[in-house]
PDB file of C-alpha atoms in Angstrom:
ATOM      1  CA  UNK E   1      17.924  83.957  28.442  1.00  0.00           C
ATOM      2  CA  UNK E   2      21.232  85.098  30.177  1.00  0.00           C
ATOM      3  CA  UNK E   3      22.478  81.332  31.216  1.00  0.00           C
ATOM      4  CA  UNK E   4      25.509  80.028  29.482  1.00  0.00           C
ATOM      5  CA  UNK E   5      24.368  77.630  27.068  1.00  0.00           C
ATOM      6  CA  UNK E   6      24.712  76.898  23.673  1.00  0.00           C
ATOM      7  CA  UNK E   7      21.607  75.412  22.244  1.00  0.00           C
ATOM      8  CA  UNK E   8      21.479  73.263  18.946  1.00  0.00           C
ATOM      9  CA  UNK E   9      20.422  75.640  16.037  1.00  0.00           C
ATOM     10  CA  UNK E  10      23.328  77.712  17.490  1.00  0.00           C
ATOM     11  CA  UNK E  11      26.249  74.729  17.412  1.00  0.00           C
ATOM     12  CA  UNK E  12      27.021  75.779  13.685  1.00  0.00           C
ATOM     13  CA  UNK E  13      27.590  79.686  14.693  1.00  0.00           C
ATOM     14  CA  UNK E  14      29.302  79.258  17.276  1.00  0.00           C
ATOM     15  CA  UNK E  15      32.221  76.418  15.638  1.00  0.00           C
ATOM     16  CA  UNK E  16      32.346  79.223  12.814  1.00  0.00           C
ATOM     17  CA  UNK E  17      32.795  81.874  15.592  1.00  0.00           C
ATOM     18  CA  UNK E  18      35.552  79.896  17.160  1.00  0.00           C
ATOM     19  CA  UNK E  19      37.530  78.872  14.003  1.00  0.00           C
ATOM     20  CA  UNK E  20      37.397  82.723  12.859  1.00  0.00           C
ATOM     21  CA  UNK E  21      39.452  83.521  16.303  1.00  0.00           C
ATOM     22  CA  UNK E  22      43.011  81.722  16.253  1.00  0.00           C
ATOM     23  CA  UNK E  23      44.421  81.445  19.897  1.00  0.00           C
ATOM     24  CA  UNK E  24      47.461  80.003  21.152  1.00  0.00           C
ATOM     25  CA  UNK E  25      46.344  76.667  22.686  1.00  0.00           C
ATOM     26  CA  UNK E  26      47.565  76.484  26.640  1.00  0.00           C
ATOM     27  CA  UNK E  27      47.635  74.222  29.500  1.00  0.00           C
ATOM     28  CA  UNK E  28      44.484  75.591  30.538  1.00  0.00           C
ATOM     29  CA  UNK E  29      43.201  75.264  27.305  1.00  0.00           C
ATOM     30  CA  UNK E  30      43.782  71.533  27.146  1.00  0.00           C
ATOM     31  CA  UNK E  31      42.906  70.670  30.865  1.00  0.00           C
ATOM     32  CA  UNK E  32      39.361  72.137  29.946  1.00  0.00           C
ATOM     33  CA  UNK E  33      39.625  69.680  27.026  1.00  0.00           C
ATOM     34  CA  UNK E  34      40.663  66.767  29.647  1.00  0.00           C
ATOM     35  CA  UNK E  35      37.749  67.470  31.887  1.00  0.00           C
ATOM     36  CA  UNK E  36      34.819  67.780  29.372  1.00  0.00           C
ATOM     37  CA  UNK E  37      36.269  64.310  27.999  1.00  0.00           C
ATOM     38  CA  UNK E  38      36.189  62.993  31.500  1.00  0.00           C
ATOM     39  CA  UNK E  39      32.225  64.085  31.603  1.00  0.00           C
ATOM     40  CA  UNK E  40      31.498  62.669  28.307  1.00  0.00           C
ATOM     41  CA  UNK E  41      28.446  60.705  28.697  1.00  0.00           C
ATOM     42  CA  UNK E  42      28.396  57.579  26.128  1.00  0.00           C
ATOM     43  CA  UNK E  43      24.668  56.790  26.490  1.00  0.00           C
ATOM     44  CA  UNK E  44      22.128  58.481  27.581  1.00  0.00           C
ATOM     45  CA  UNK E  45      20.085  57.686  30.846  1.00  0.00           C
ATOM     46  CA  UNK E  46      17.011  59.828  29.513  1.00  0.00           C
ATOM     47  CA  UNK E  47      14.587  58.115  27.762  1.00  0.00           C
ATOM     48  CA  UNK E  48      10.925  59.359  28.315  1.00  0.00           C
ATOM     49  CA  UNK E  49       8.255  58.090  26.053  1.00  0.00           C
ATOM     50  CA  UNK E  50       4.940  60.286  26.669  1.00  0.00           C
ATOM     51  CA  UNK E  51       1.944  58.276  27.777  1.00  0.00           C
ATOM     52  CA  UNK E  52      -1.018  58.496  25.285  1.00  0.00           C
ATOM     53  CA  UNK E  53      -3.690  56.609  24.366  1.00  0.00           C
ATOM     54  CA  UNK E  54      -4.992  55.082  20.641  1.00  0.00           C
ATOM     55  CA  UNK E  55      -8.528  57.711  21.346  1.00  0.00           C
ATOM     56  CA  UNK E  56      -6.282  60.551  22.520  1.00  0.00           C
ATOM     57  CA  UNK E  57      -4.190  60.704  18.604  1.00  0.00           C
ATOM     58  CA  UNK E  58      -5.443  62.404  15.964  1.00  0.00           C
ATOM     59  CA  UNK E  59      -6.376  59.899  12.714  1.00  0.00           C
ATOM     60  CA  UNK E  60      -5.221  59.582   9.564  1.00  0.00           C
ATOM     61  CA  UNK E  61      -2.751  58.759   7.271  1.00  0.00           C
ATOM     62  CA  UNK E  62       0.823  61.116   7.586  1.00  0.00           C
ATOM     63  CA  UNK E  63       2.276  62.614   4.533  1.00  0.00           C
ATOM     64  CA  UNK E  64       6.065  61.231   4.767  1.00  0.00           C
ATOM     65  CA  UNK E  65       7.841  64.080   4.129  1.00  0.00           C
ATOM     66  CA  UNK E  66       6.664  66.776   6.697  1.00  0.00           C
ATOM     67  CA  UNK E  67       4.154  65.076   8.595  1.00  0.00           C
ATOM     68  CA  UNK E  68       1.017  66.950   7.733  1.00  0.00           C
ATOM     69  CA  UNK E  69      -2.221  65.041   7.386  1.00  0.00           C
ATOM     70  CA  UNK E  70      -3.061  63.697   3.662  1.00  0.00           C
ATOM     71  CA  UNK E  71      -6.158  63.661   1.554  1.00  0.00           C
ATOM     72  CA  UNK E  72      -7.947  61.458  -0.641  1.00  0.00           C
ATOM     73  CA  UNK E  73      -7.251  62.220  -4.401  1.00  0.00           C
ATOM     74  CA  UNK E  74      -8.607  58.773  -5.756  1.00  0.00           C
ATOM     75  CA  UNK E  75      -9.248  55.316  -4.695  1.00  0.00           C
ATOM     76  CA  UNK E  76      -6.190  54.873  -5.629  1.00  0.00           C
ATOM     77  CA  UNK E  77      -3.994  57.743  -4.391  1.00  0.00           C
ATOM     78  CA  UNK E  78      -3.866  60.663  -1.792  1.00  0.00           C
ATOM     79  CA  UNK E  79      -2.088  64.191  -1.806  1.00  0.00           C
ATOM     80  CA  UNK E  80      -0.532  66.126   0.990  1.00  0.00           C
ATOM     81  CA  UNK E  81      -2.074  69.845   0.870  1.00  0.00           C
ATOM     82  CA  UNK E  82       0.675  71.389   2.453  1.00  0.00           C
ATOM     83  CA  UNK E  83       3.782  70.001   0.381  1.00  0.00           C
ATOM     84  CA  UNK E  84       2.055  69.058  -2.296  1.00  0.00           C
ATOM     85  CA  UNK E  85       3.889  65.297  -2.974  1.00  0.00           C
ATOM     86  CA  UNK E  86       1.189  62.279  -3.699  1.00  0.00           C
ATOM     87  CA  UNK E  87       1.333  58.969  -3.007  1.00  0.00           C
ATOM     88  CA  UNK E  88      -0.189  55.499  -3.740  1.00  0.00           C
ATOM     89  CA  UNK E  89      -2.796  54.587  -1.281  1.00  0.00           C
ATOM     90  CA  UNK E  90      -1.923  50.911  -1.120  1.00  0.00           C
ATOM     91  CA  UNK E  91       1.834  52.565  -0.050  1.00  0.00           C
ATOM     92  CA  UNK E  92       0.543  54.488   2.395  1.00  0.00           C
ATOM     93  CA  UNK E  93      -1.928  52.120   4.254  1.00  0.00           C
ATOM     94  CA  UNK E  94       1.092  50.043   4.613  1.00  0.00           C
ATOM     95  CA  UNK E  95       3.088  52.958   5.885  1.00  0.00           C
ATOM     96  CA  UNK E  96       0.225  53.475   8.295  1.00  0.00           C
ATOM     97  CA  UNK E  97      -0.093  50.263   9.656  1.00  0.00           C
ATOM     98  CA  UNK E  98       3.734  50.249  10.299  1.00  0.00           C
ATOM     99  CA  UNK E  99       3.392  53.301  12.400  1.00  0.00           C
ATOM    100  CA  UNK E 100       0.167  51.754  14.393  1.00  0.00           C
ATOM    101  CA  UNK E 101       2.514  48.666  15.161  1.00  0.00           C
ATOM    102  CA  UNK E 102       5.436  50.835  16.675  1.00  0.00           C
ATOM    103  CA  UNK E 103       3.004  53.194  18.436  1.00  0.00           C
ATOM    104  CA  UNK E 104       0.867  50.534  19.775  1.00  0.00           C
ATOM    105  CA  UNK E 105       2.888  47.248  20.184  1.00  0.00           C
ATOM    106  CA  UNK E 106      -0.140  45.492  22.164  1.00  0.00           C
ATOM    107  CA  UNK E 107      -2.966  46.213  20.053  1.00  0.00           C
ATOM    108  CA  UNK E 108      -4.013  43.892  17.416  1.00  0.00           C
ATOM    109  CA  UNK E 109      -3.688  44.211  13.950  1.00  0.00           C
ATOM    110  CA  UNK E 110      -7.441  44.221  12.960  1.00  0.00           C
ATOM    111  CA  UNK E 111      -9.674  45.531   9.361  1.00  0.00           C
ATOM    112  CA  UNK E 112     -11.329  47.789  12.219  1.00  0.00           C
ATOM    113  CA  UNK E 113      -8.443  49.227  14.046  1.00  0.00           C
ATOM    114  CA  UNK E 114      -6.472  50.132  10.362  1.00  0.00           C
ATOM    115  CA  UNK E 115      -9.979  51.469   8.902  1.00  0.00           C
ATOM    116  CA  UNK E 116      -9.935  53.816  11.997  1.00  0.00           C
ATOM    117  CA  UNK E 117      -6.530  54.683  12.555  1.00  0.00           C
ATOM    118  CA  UNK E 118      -6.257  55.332   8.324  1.00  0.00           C
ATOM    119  CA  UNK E 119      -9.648  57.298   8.761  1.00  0.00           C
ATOM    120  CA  UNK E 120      -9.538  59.142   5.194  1.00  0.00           C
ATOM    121  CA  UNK E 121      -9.759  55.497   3.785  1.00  0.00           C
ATOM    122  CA  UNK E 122     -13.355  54.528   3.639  1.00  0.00           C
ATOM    123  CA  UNK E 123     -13.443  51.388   2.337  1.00  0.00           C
ATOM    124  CA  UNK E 124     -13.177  48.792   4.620  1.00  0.00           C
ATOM    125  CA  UNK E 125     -12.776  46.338   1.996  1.00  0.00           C
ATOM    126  CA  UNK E 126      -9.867  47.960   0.526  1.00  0.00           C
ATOM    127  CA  UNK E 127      -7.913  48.203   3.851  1.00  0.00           C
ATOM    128  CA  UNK E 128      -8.855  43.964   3.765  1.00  0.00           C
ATOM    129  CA  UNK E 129      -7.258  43.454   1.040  1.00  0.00           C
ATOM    130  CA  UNK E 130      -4.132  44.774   1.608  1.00  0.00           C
ATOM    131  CA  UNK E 131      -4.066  43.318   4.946  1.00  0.00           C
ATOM    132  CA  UNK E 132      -4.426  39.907   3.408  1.00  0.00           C
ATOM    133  CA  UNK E 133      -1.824  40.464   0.709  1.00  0.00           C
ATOM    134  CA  UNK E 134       0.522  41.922   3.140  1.00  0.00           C
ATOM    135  CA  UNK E 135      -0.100  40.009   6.736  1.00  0.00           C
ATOM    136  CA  UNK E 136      -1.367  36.502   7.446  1.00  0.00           C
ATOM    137  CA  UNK E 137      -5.376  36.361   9.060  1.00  0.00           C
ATOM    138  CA  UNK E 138      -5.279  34.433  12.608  1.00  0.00           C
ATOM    139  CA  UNK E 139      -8.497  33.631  14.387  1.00  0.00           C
ATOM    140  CA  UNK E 140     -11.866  33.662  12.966  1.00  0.00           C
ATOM    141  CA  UNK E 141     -14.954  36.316  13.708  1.00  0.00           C
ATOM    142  CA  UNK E 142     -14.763  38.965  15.888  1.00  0.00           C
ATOM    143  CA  UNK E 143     -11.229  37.546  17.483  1.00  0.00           C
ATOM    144  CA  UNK E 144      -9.791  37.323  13.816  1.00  0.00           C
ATOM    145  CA  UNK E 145      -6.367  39.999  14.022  1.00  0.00           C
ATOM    146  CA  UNK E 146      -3.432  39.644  11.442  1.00  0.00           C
ATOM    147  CA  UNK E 147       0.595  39.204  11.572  1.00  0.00           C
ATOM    148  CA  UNK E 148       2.982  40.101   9.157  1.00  0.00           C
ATOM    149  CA  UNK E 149       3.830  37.500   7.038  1.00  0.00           C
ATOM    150  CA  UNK E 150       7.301  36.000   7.016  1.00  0.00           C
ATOM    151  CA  UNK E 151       9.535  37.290   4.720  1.00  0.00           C
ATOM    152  CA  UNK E 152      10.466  34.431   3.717  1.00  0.00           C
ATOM    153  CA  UNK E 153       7.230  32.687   2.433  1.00  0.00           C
ATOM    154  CA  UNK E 154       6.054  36.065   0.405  1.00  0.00           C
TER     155      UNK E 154
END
């Protein structure tokens, strides 16, 4: 509590703090300046990405404006309880998948893996579908998985 730092929801107070006070700008002033430039760090050498696991994440489809879990209105569209804004299913599933590729880069794209990960979709044959509108099917029976389709031959 009593260290001297300035935290982020604080920046904005704190700039309006120091543009209320006028002070005569010294040499100390501007070798302060000189030696937080000299510490300025370009990129950052912190990058931790949590471990988890796909059975450890909780299912179902995210509401894309705050994040909340959506429900089923219709076949054909679903409603966020806590903001209140709907959206097309076919939108969403698509959305979904989209976040299942970027949080698991190694895991195949499968009817399965979407119907599970979408969980508030129930029909399998739905989640199909849009799968083989939107990706390309590779492999047959139980190895069968899909790609995205090239951009250029949709």
């Amino acid at each position: 509590m009593k260290a001297p730092i300035i935290f982020h929801p604080q920046l904005k107070h704190f700039i309006d703090d120091l543009k209320a006070t006028s002070l005569k700008i010294t040499d100390g002033h501007v070798n302060i300046a000189k030696k937080l430039l000299s510490h300025h760090i370009e990129e950052t050498t912190f990058h931790y990405i949590p471990e988890y696991t796909f059975e450890q994440l909780k299912k179902g489809i995210t509401c894309v404006k705050c994040a909340s879990l959506m429900k089923a209105l219709s076949l054909q569209s679903l409603a966020c309880e806590k903001c209140g804004i709907k959206e097309d299913t076919e939108t969403a599933i698509l959305r979904s998948i989209d976040e299942f590729q970027l949080l698991f880069p190694n895991r195949t794209i499968t009817t399965t893996g979407i119907h599970e990960w979408c969980e508030i979709i129930h029909s399998k044959k739905m989640i199909r579908r849009i799968l083989t509108e939107n990706y390309t099917l590779q492999g047959y029976g139980r190895s069968a998985h899909y790609v995205r389709k090239n951009k250029n031959t949709q």
